[in-house]
Coordinates of N, CA and C in Angstrom, one line a residue:
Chain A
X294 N 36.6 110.1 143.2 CA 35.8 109.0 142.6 C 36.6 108.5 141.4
X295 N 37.0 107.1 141.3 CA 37.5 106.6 140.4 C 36.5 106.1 139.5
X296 N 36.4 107.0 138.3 CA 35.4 106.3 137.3 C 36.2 105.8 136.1
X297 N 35.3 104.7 135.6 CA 35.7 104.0 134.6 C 34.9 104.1 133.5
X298 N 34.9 104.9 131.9 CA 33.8 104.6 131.5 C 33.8 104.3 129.8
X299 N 33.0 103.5 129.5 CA 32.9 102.3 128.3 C 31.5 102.7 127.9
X300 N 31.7 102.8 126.1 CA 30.2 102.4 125.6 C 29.6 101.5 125.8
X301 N 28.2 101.5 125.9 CA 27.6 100.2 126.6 C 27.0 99.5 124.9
X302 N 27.7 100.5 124.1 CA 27.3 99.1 122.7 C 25.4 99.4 122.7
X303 N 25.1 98.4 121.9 CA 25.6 97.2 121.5 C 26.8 97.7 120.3
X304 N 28.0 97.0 120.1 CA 28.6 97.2 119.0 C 28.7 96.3 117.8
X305 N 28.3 96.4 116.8 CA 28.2 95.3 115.9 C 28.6 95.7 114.5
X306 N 29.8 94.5 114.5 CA 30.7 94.5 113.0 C 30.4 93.4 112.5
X307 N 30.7 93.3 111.2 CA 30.7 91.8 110.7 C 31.9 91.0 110.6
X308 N 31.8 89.9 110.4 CA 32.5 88.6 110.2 C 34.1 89.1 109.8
X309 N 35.1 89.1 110.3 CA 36.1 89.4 109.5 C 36.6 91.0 109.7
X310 N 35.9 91.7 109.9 CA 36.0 93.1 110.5 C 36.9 93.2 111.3
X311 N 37.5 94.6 111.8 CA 38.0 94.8 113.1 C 37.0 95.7 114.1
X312 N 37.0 95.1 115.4 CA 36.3 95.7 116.3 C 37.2 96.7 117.4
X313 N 36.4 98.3 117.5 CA 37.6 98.9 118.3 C 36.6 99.4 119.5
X314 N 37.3 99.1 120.5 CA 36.6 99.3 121.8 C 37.1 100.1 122.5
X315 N 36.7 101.5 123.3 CA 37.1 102.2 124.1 C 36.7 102.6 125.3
X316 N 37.7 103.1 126.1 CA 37.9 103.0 127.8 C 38.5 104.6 128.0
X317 N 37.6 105.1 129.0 CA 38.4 106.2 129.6 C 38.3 106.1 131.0
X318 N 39.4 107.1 132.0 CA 39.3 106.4 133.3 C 39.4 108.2 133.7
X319 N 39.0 108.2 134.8 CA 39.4 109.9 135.8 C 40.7 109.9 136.6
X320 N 40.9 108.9 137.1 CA 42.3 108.8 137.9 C 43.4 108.6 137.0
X321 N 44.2 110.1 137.3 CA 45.2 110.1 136.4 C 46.8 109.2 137.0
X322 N 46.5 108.8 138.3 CA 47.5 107.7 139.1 C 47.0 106.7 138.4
X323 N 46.3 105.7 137.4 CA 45.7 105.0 137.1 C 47.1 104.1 136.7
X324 N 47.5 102.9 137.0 CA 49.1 102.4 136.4 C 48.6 101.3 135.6
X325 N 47.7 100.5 135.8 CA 47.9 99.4 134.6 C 45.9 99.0 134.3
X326 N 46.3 98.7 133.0 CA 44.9 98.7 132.4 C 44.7 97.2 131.8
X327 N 43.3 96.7 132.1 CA 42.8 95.0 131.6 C 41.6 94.9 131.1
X328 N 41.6 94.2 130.0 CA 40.7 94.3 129.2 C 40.2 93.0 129.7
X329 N 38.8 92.4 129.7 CA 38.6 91.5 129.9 C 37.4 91.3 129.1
X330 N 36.7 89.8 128.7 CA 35.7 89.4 128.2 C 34.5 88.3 128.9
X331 N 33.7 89.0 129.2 CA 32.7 88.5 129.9 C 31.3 87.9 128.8
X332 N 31.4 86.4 128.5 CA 29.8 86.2 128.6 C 29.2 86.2 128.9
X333 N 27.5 85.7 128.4 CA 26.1 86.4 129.2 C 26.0 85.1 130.4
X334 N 25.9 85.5 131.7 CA 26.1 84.9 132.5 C 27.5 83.7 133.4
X335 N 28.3 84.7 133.0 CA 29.4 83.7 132.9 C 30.6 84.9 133.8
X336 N 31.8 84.4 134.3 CA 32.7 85.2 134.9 C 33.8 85.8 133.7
X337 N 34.5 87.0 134.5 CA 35.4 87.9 133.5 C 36.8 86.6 133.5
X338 N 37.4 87.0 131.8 CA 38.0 86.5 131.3 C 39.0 87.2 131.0
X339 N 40.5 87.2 131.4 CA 41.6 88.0 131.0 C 41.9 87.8 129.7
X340 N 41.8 89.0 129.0 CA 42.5 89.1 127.8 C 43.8 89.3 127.5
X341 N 43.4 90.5 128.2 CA 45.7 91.4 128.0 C 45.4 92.4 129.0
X342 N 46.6 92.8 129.2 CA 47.2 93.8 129.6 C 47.6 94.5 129.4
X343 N 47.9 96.0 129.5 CA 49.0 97.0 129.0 C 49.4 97.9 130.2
X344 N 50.8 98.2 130.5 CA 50.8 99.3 131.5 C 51.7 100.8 130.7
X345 N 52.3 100.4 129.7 CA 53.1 101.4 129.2 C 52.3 102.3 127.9
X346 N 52.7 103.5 127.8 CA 52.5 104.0 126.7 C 52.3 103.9 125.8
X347 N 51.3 103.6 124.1 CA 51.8 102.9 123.0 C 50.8 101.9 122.9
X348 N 51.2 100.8 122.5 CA 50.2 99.4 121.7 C 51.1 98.2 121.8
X349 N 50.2 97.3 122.3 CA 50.4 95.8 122.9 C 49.4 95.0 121.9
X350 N 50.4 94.0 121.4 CA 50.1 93.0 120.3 C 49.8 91.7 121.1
X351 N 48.7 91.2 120.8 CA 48.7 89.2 121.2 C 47.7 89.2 120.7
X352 N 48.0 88.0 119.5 CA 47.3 87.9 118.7 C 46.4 88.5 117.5
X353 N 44.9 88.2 117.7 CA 44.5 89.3 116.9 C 43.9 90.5 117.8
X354 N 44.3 90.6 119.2 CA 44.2 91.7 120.3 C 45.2 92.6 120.1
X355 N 44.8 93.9 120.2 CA 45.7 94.9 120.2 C 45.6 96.2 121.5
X356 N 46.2 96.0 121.9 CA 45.5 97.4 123.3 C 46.3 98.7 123.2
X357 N 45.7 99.5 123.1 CA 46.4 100.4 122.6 C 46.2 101.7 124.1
X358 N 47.0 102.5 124.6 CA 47.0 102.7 125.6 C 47.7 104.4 125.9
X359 N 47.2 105.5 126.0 CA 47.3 107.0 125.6 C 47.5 107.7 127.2
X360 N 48.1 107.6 128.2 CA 47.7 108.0 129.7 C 47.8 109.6 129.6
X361 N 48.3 110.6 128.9 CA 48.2 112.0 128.6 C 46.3 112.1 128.4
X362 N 45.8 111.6 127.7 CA 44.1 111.4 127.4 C 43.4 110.7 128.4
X363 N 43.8 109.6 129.0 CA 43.2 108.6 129.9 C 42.4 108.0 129.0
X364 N 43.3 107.0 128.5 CA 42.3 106.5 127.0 C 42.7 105.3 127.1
X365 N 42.5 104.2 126.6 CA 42.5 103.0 126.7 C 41.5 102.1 125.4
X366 N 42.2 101.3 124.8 CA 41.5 100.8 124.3 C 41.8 99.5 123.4
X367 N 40.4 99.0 122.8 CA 40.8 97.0 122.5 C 40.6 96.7 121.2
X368 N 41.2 97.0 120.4 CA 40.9 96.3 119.0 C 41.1 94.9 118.7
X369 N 40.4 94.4 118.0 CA 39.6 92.5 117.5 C 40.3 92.5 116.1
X370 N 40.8 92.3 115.7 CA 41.0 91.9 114.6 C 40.7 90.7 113.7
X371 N 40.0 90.6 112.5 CA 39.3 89.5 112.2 C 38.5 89.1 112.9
X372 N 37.2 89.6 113.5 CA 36.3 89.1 114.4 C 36.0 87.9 114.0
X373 N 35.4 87.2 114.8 CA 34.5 86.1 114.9 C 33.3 86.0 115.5
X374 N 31.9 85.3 115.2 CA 31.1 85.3 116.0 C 31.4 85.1 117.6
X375 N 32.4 84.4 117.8 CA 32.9 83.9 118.7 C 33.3 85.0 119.8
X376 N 33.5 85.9 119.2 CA 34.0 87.2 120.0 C 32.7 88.2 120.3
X377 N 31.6 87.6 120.4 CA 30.1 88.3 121.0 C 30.8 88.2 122.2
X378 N 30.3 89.1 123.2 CA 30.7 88.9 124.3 C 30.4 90.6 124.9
X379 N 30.7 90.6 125.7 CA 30.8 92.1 126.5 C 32.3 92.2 127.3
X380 N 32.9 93.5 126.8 CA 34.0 93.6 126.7 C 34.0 94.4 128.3
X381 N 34.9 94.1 129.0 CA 35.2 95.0 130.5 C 36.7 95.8 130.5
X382 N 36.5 96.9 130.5 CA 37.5 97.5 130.8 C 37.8 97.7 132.3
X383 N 38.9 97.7 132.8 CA 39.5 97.9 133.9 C 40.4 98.1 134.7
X384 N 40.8 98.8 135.3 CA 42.0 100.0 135.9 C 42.7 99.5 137.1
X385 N 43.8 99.4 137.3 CA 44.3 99.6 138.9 C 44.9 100.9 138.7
X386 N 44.5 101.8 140.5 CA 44.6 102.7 140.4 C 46.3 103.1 141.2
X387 N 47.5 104.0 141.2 CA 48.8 103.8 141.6 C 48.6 103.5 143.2
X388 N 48.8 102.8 144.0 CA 49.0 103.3 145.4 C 47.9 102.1 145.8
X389 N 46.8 101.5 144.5 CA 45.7 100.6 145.0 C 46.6 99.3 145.8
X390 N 46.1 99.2 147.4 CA 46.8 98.3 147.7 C 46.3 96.5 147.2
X391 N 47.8 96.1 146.6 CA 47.7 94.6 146.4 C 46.0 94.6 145.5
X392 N 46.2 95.8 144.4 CA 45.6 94.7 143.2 C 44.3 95.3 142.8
X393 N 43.5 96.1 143.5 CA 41.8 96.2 143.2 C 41.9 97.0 142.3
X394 N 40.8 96.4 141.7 CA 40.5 96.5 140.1 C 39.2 97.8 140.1
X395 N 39.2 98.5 139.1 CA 37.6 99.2 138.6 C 37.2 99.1 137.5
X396 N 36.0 98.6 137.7 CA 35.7 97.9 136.3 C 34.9 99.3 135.8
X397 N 34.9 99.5 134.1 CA 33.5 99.6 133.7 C 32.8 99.2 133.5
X398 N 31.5 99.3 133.1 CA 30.2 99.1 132.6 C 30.2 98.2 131.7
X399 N 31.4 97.8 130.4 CA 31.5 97.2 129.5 C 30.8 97.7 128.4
X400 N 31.3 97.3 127.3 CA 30.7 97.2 125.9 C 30.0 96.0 125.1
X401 N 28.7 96.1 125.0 CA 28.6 94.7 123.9 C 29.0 94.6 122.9
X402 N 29.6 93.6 122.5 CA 30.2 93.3 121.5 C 29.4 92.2 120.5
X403 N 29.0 92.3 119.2 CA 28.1 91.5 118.5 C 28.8 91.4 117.0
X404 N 29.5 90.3 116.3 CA 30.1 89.9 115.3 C 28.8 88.9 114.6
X405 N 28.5 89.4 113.9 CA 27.9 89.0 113.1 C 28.2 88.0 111.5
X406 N 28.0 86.8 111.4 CA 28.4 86.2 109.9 C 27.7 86.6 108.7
Chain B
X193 N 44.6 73.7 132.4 CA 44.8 75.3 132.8 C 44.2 75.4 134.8
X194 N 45.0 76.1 135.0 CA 45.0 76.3 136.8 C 43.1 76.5 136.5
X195 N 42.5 76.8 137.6 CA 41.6 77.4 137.7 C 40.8 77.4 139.3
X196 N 39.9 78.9 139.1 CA 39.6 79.1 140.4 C 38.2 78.7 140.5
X197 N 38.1 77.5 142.1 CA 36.6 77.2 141.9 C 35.8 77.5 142.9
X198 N 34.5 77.7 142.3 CA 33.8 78.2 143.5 C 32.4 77.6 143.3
X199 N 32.1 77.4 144.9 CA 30.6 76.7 145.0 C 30.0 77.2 146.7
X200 N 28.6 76.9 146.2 CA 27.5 76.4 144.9 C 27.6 77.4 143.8
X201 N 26.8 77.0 143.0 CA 26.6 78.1 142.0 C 25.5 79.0 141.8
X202 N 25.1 78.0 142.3 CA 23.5 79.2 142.6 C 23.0 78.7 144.3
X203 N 23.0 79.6 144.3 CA 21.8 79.5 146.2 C 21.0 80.8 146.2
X204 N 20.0 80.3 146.7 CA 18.6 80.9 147.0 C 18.6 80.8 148.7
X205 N 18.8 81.9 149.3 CA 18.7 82.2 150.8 C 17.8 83.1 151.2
X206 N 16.7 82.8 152.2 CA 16.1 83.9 152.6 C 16.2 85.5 153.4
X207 N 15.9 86.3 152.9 CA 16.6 87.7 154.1 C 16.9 86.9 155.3
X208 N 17.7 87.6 155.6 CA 18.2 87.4 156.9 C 18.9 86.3 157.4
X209 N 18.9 85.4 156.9 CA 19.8 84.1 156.7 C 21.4 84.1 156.7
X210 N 22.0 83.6 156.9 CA 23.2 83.6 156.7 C 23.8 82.6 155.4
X211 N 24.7 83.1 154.7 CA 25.3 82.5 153.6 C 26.7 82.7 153.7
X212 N 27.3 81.4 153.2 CA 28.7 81.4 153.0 C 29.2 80.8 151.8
X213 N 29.9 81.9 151.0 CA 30.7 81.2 149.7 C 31.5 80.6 149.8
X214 N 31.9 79.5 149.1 CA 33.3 78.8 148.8 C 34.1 79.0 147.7
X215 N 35.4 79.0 148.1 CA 36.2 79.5 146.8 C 37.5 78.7 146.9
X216 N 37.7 78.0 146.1 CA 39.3 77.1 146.0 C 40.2 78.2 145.5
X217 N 40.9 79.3 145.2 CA 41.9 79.7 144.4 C 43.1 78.9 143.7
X218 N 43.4 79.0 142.9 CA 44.4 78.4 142.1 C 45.8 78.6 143.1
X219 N 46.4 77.4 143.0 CA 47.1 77.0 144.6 C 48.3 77.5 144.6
X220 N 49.2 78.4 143.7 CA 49.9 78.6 144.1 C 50.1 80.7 144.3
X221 N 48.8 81.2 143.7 CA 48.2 82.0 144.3 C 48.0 82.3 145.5
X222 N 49.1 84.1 145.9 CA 48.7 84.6 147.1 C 48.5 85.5 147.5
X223 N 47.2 86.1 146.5 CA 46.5 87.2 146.7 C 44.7 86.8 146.3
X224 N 43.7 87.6 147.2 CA 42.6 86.9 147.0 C 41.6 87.6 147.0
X225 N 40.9 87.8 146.0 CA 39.5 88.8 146.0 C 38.1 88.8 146.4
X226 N 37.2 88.9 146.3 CA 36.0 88.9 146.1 C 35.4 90.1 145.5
X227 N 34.5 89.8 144.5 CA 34.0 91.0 143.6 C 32.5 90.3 143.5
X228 N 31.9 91.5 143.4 CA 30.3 91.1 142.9 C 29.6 91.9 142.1
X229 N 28.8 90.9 140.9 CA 28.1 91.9 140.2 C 26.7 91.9 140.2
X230 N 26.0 92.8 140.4 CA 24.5 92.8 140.8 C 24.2 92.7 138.7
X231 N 23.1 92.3 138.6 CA 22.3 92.2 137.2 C 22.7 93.4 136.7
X232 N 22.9 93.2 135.4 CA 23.0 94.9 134.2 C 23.9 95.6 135.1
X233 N 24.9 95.5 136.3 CA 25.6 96.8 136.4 C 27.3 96.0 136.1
X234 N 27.9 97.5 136.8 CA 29.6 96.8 136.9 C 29.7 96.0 138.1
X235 N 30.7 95.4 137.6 CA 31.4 94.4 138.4 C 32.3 95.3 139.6
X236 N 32.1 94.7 140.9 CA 32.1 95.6 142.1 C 33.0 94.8 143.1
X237 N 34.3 95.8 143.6 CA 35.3 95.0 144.5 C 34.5 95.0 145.5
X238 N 34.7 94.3 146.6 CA 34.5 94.0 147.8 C 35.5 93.9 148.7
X239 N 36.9 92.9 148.7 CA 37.5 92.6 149.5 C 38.6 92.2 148.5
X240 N 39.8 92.4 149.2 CA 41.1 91.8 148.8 C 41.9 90.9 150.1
X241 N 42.8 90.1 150.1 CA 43.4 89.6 150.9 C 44.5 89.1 150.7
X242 N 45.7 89.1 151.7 CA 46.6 88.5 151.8 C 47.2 88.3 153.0
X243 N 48.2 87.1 153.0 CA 48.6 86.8 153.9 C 47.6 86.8 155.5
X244 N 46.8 85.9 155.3 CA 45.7 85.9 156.1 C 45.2 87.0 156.8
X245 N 45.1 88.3 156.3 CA 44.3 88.9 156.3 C 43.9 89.9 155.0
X246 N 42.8 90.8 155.7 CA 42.6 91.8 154.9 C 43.6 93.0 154.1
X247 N 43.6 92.8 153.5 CA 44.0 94.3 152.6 C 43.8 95.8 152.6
X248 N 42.6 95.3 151.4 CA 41.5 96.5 151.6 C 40.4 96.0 150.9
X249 N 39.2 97.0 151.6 CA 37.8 96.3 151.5 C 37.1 97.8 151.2
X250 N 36.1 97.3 150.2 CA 35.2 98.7 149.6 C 33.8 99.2 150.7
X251 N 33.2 100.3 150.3 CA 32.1 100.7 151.1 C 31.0 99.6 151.8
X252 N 31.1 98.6 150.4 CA 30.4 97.8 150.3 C 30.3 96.6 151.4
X253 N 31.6 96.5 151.7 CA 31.9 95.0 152.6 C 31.9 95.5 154.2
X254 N 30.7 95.9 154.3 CA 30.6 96.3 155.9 C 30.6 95.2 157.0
X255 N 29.8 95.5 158.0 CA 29.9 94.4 158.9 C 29.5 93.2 158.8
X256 N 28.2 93.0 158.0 CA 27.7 92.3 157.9 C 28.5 90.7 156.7
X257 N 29.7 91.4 156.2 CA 30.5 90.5 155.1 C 31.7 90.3 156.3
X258 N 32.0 89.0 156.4 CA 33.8 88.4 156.3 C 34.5 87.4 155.5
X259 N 35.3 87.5 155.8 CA 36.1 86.7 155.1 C 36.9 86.2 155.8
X260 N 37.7 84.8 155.1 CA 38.2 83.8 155.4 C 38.8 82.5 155.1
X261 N 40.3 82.1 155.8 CA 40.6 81.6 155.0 C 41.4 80.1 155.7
X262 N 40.0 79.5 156.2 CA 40.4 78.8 156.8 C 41.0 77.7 157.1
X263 N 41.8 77.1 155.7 CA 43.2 76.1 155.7 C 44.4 76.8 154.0
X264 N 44.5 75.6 153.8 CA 45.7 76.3 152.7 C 44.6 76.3 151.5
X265 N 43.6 76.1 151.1 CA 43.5 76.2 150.1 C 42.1 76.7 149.8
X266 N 41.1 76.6 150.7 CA 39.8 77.3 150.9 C 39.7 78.7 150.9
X267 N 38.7 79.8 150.4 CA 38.8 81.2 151.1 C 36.9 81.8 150.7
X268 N 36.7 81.4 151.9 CA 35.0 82.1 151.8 C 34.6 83.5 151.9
X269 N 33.5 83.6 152.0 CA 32.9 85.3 151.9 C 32.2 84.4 152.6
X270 N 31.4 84.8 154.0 CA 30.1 85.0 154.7 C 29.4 86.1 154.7
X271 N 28.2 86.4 154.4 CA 27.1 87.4 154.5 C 26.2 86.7 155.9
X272 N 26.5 87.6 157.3 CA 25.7 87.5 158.1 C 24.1 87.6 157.9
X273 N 23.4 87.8 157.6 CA 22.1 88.6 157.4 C 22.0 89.1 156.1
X274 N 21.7 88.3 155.1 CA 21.2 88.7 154.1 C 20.4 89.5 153.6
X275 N 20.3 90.6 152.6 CA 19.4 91.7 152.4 C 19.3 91.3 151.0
X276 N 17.7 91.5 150.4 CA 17.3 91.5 149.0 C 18.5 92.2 148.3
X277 N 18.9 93.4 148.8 CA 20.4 94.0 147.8 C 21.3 93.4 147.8
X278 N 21.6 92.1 148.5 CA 22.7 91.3 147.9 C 22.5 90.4 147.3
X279 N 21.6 89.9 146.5 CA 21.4 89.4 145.4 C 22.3 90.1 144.4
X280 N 23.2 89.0 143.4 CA 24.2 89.1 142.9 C 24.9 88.3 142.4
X281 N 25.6 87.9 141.6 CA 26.6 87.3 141.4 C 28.3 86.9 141.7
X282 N 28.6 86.7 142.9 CA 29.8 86.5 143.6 C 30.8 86.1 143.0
X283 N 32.1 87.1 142.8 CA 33.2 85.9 142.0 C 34.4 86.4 143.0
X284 N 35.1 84.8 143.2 CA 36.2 84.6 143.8 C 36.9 85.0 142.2
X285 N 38.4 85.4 142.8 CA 39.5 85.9 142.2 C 40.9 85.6 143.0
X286 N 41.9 85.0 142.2 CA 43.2 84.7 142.7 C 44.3 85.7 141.5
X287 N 45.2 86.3 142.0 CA 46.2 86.5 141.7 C 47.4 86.2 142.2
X288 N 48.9 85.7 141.2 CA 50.5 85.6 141.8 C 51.2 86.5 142.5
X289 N 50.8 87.8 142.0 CA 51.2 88.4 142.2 C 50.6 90.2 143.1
X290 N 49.6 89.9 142.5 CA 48.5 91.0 143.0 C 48.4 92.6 142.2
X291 N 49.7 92.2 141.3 CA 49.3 93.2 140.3 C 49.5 93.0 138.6
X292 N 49.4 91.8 138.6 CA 49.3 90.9 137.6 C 47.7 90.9 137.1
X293 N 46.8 90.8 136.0 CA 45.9 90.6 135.8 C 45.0 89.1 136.4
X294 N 44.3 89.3 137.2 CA 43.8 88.1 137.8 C 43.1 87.1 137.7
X295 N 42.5 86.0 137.9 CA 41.9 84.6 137.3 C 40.5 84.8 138.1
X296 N 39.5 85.0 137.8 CA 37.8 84.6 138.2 C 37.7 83.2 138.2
X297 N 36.9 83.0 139.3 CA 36.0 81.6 139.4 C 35.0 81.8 138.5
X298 N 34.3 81.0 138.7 CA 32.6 81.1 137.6 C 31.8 81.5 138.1
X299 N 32.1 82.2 139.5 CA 31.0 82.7 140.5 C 29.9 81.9 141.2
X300 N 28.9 82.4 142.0 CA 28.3 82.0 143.0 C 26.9 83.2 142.4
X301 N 26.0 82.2 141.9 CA 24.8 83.4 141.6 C 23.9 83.5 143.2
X302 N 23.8 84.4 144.0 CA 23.0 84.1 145.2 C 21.8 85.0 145.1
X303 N 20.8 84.4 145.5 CA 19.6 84.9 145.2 C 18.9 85.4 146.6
X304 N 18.5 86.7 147.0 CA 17.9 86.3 148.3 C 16.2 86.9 148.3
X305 N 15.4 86.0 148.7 CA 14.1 86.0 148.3 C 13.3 86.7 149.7

């Protein structure tokens, strides 16, 4: 069973804060990890990506990424209200043919002014 | 920016009816998903595709689901016989590459009453 799993939040910082979001997965074949951002009623949004060891910078996104732990995870920098949203974490697993994704549950995310 | 569309956006079908989604993929995309997310849970593979056919397809996409991709640029989901449990939110997905992070439509809310 490939599980994916994420606080379901709500998480709420304020204005200008940094927001840190975390992902753990069970499949230790797990090769590349995507964060994505979903509004309320609305389809997932790619954020970033990471497949290597370490921390991936774009913008004020940072993904920081531990595969010894099966850890994963999304730091916000300088939030914005704008970044309310529910955060999706999700995995391809090694050997997944051509692409399928496992999502978690996601996190809410609430930036508050 | 490319993007993937999909219609209707909402349909209301009765059990047992048949329904078919529509999905444009972003056209130079050639890899093709469908995922679905039922209310409050995770977002759920169903089917992947390439090169005119299937890939791989979850517990989920039994007999009663196909797919298809019937000229260069169309790729539907049909639900033979609708069941109250597929009420959901349907989203088409295109990726370049198939292991590249992938593009959502705005989904297909289907309701069945």
């Amino acid at each position: 069973q490939k599980e994916v799993e994420q606080n379901s939040g709500p998480l709420s910082v304020p204005e200008g804060a940094i927001a840190s979001l975390n992902c753990t997965y069970s499949d230790r074949g797990s090769q590349s990890f995507f964060w994505y951002r979903q509004y309320s009623g609305k389809s997932p949004e790619l954020i970033m990506f990471i497949y290597s060891n370490g921390d991936k910078e774009d913008g004020r996104f940072t993904a920081q990424l531990n595969k010894a732990s099966q850890y994963v995870s999304l730091l916000i920098r300088d939030s914005q209200p704008s970044d309310s949203a529910t955060y999706l974490c999700a995995v391809r697993v090694g050997g997944s043919t051509l692409g399928r994704l496992y999502f978690g549950r996601g996190t809410q995310l609430t930036v508050w002014p | 920016e490319p993007e993937v569309t999909q219609t209707p956006s909402h349909q209301v079908t009765q059990m047992g009816q048949e329904v078919i989604l529509r999905c444009v993929p972003i056209s130079n995309h050639l890899y093709f998903y469908w995922y679905r997310q039922i209310l409050g849970q995770k977002v759920e593979f169903l089917v992947s595709f390439y090169n005119n056919e299937i890939s791989e397809k979850s517990e989920i996409f039994d007999d009663q689901f196909s797919v298809e991709r019937p000229d260069g640029s169309n790729f539907t989901l049909k639900i033979r016989s609708t069941k109250l449990e597929d009420s959901a939110m349907y989203f088409c997905a295109s990726s370049l590459t198939g292991q590249d992070g992938y593009t959502f439509g705005s989904g297909t809310r289907l309701t069945v009453v």
